[in-house]
Short mmCIF file of N, CA and C in Angstrom, two decimals:
data_model
loop_
_atom_site.label_atom_id
_atom_site.label_comp_id
_atom_site.label_asym_id
_atom_site.label_seq_id
_atom_site.Cartn_x
_atom_site.Cartn_y
_atom_site.Cartn_z
N MET A 1 0.85 -1.16 0.00
CA MET A 1 0.00 0.00 0.00
C MET A 1 0.90 1.23 0.00
N LEU A 2 0.72 2.06 -1.00
CA LEU A 2 1.58 3.22 -1.17
C LEU A 2 0.77 4.49 -0.95
N GLY A 3 1.08 5.23 0.08
CA GLY A 3 0.43 6.51 0.32
C GLY A 3 -1.08 6.41 0.54
N GLY A 4 -1.55 5.30 1.08
CA GLY A 4 -2.98 5.16 1.34
C GLY A 4 -3.78 4.64 0.15
N PHE A 5 -3.10 4.40 -0.98
CA PHE A 5 -3.80 3.90 -2.16
C PHE A 5 -3.43 2.44 -2.36
N ASP A 6 -4.42 1.59 -2.43
CA ASP A 6 -4.21 0.15 -2.52
C ASP A 6 -4.24 -0.30 -3.99
N PHE A 7 -3.06 -0.38 -4.60
CA PHE A 7 -2.96 -0.80 -6.00
C PHE A 7 -3.34 -2.25 -6.17
N ASP A 8 -3.10 -3.05 -5.16
CA ASP A 8 -3.46 -4.47 -5.24
C ASP A 8 -4.97 -4.64 -5.42
N LEU A 9 -5.73 -3.85 -4.69
CA LEU A 9 -7.19 -3.88 -4.83
C LEU A 9 -7.62 -3.47 -6.24
N VAL A 10 -6.95 -2.48 -6.80
CA VAL A 10 -7.28 -2.02 -8.16
C VAL A 10 -7.02 -3.14 -9.16
N PHE A 11 -5.87 -3.79 -9.05
CA PHE A 11 -5.54 -4.86 -10.00
C PHE A 11 -6.46 -6.06 -9.84
N LYS A 12 -6.88 -6.34 -8.61
CA LYS A 12 -7.83 -7.44 -8.40
C LYS A 12 -9.21 -7.11 -8.96
N SER A 13 -9.55 -5.82 -9.02
CA SER A 13 -10.88 -5.40 -9.48
C SER A 13 -10.95 -5.19 -10.99
N LEU A 14 -9.82 -5.22 -11.69
CA LEU A 14 -9.82 -4.95 -13.13
C LEU A 14 -10.76 -5.85 -13.94
N PRO A 15 -10.81 -7.16 -13.70
CA PRO A 15 -11.75 -7.98 -14.48
C PRO A 15 -13.21 -7.53 -14.33
N GLU A 16 -13.60 -7.17 -13.12
CA GLU A 16 -14.98 -6.69 -12.92
C GLU A 16 -15.19 -5.34 -13.58
N LEU A 17 -14.19 -4.49 -13.53
CA LEU A 17 -14.30 -3.18 -14.17
C LEU A 17 -14.42 -3.32 -15.69
N PHE A 18 -13.65 -4.23 -16.27
CA PHE A 18 -13.75 -4.45 -17.72
C PHE A 18 -15.10 -5.05 -18.09
N GLY A 19 -15.65 -5.91 -17.22
CA GLY A 19 -16.99 -6.44 -17.45
C GLY A 19 -18.03 -5.33 -17.45
N GLY A 20 -17.87 -4.37 -16.54
CA GLY A 20 -18.77 -3.21 -16.51
C GLY A 20 -18.60 -2.34 -17.72
N LEU A 21 -17.37 -2.22 -18.22
CA LEU A 21 -17.12 -1.44 -19.43
C LEU A 21 -17.81 -2.06 -20.63
N VAL A 22 -17.73 -3.38 -20.75
CA VAL A 22 -18.39 -4.07 -21.86
C VAL A 22 -19.90 -3.88 -21.78
N LEU A 23 -20.47 -4.01 -20.61
CA LEU A 23 -21.91 -3.82 -20.44
C LEU A 23 -22.32 -2.39 -20.78
N THR A 24 -21.51 -1.41 -20.36
CA THR A 24 -21.80 -0.02 -20.66
C THR A 24 -21.79 0.23 -22.16
N ILE A 25 -20.83 -0.34 -22.86
CA ILE A 25 -20.76 -0.17 -24.32
C ILE A 25 -21.95 -0.84 -24.99
N GLN A 26 -22.33 -2.02 -24.53
CA GLN A 26 -23.50 -2.72 -25.09
C GLN A 26 -24.77 -1.89 -24.90
N LEU A 27 -24.96 -1.35 -23.71
CA LEU A 27 -26.15 -0.54 -23.43
C LEU A 27 -26.15 0.74 -24.26
N THR A 28 -24.99 1.34 -24.45
CA THR A 28 -24.89 2.55 -25.24
C THR A 28 -25.26 2.28 -26.70
N VAL A 29 -24.74 1.20 -27.26
CA VAL A 29 -25.05 0.85 -28.65
C VAL A 29 -26.54 0.54 -28.81
N ALA A 30 -27.10 -0.22 -27.87
CA ALA A 30 -28.53 -0.55 -27.94
C ALA A 30 -29.39 0.71 -27.84
N THR A 31 -29.02 1.63 -26.98
CA THR A 31 -29.78 2.86 -26.81
C THR A 31 -29.71 3.74 -28.05
N VAL A 32 -28.53 3.85 -28.62
CA VAL A 32 -28.37 4.66 -29.84
C VAL A 32 -29.19 4.05 -30.99
N LEU A 33 -29.14 2.74 -31.14
CA LEU A 33 -29.92 2.10 -32.20
C LEU A 33 -31.42 2.29 -32.00
N CYS A 34 -31.89 2.14 -30.77
CA CYS A 34 -33.32 2.37 -30.48
C CYS A 34 -33.69 3.83 -30.74
N GLY A 35 -32.80 4.74 -30.39
CA GLY A 35 -33.05 6.16 -30.63
C GLY A 35 -33.16 6.47 -32.11
N ILE A 36 -32.30 5.86 -32.92
CA ILE A 36 -32.37 6.07 -34.37
C ILE A 36 -33.66 5.50 -34.94
N VAL A 37 -34.02 4.29 -34.47
CA VAL A 37 -35.25 3.66 -34.97
C VAL A 37 -36.47 4.50 -34.63
N LEU A 38 -36.50 5.13 -33.47
CA LEU A 38 -37.63 5.97 -33.08
C LEU A 38 -37.56 7.36 -33.71
N ALA A 39 -36.37 7.92 -33.81
CA ALA A 39 -36.22 9.31 -34.25
C ALA A 39 -36.54 9.49 -35.73
N LEU A 40 -36.16 8.55 -36.55
CA LEU A 40 -36.39 8.71 -37.99
C LEU A 40 -37.88 8.83 -38.34
N PRO A 41 -38.71 7.88 -37.93
CA PRO A 41 -40.13 8.04 -38.25
C PRO A 41 -40.77 9.24 -37.56
N PHE A 42 -40.40 9.50 -36.31
CA PHE A 42 -40.96 10.67 -35.61
C PHE A 42 -40.57 11.96 -36.31
N GLY A 43 -39.33 12.04 -36.75
CA GLY A 43 -38.89 13.24 -37.46
C GLY A 43 -39.61 13.45 -38.76
N ILE A 44 -39.84 12.38 -39.48
CA ILE A 44 -40.57 12.48 -40.75
C ILE A 44 -42.02 12.87 -40.49
N LEU A 45 -42.65 12.24 -39.51
CA LEU A 45 -44.04 12.56 -39.19
C LEU A 45 -44.18 13.96 -38.59
N ARG A 46 -43.15 14.43 -37.91
CA ARG A 46 -43.18 15.78 -37.31
C ARG A 46 -43.23 16.84 -38.41
N ALA A 47 -42.68 16.53 -39.57
CA ALA A 47 -42.67 17.49 -40.68
C ALA A 47 -43.97 17.45 -41.49
N SER A 48 -44.90 16.62 -41.08
CA SER A 48 -46.17 16.50 -41.79
C SER A 48 -47.00 17.78 -41.66
N PRO A 49 -47.69 18.19 -42.72
CA PRO A 49 -48.53 19.38 -42.62
C PRO A 49 -49.82 19.13 -41.80
N SER A 50 -50.19 17.88 -41.60
CA SER A 50 -51.40 17.56 -40.85
C SER A 50 -51.18 17.75 -39.35
N LYS A 51 -52.03 18.57 -38.72
CA LYS A 51 -51.90 18.80 -37.28
C LYS A 51 -52.19 17.55 -36.48
N ALA A 52 -53.08 16.70 -36.97
CA ALA A 52 -53.42 15.47 -36.25
C ALA A 52 -52.22 14.53 -36.17
N ILE A 53 -51.31 14.65 -37.09
CA ILE A 53 -50.13 13.80 -37.07
C ILE A 53 -48.98 14.46 -36.31
N HIS A 54 -48.71 15.72 -36.60
CA HIS A 54 -47.50 16.30 -36.02
C HIS A 54 -47.67 16.86 -34.61
N MET A 55 -48.87 17.18 -34.18
CA MET A 55 -49.05 17.73 -32.83
C MET A 55 -48.75 16.72 -31.71
N PRO A 56 -49.22 15.47 -31.80
CA PRO A 56 -48.85 14.52 -30.73
C PRO A 56 -47.34 14.28 -30.66
N ILE A 57 -46.69 14.25 -31.81
CA ILE A 57 -45.24 14.07 -31.83
C ILE A 57 -44.56 15.31 -31.27
N TRP A 58 -45.09 16.48 -31.58
CA TRP A 58 -44.54 17.72 -31.02
C TRP A 58 -44.67 17.71 -29.49
N ALA A 59 -45.83 17.27 -28.99
CA ALA A 59 -46.05 17.23 -27.54
C ALA A 59 -45.09 16.24 -26.87
N TYR A 60 -44.92 15.09 -27.48
CA TYR A 60 -43.99 14.08 -26.96
C TYR A 60 -42.57 14.64 -26.92
N THR A 61 -42.14 15.23 -28.01
CA THR A 61 -40.79 15.80 -28.10
C THR A 61 -40.63 16.94 -27.09
N TYR A 62 -41.63 17.80 -27.00
CA TYR A 62 -41.57 18.94 -26.09
C TYR A 62 -41.45 18.47 -24.63
N SER A 63 -42.24 17.45 -24.27
CA SER A 63 -42.21 17.00 -22.88
C SER A 63 -40.90 16.31 -22.54
N PHE A 64 -40.36 15.51 -23.45
CA PHE A 64 -39.11 14.82 -23.16
C PHE A 64 -37.91 15.74 -23.21
N ARG A 65 -37.93 16.72 -24.08
CA ARG A 65 -36.82 17.67 -24.13
C ARG A 65 -36.89 18.66 -22.98
N GLY A 66 -38.08 18.85 -22.42
CA GLY A 66 -38.25 19.84 -21.37
C GLY A 66 -38.05 19.32 -19.96
N THR A 67 -37.84 18.01 -19.82
CA THR A 67 -37.63 17.46 -18.48
C THR A 67 -36.22 16.89 -18.37
N PRO A 68 -35.62 17.01 -17.21
CA PRO A 68 -34.28 16.44 -17.02
C PRO A 68 -34.31 14.91 -17.12
N MET A 69 -33.21 14.33 -17.55
CA MET A 69 -33.12 12.88 -17.73
C MET A 69 -33.38 12.13 -16.42
N LEU A 70 -32.92 12.67 -15.31
CA LEU A 70 -33.13 12.01 -14.03
C LEU A 70 -34.62 11.90 -13.70
N ILE A 71 -35.38 12.94 -13.97
CA ILE A 71 -36.83 12.91 -13.73
C ILE A 71 -37.49 11.88 -14.65
N GLN A 72 -37.05 11.80 -15.90
CA GLN A 72 -37.59 10.80 -16.82
C GLN A 72 -37.31 9.40 -16.32
N LEU A 73 -36.11 9.17 -15.79
CA LEU A 73 -35.79 7.86 -15.25
C LEU A 73 -36.67 7.53 -14.04
N PHE A 74 -36.92 8.53 -13.19
CA PHE A 74 -37.79 8.29 -12.04
C PHE A 74 -39.21 7.95 -12.50
N LEU A 75 -39.71 8.62 -13.53
CA LEU A 75 -41.06 8.36 -14.03
C LEU A 75 -41.17 7.00 -14.71
N ILE A 76 -40.15 6.61 -15.46
CA ILE A 76 -40.19 5.35 -16.19
C ILE A 76 -39.99 4.16 -15.27
N TYR A 77 -39.05 4.29 -14.35
CA TYR A 77 -38.74 3.15 -13.48
C TYR A 77 -39.43 3.29 -12.14
#
């Protein structure tokens, strides 16, 4: 132990940290792909001249852009 920092603990924890890194990358890729799948049709429909089509999408976009991510997580989970 050097200066209060336990390097041995860090080296023992590396496999778990790398496992967390892999999971984080997987979740990021899945989220980006889901976002693209949702954003493309919503974006096209948002440009529609029909109010019946673009107003619900506008409301959805407005509400999600207007609330912090932490509040959205609390509401969803």
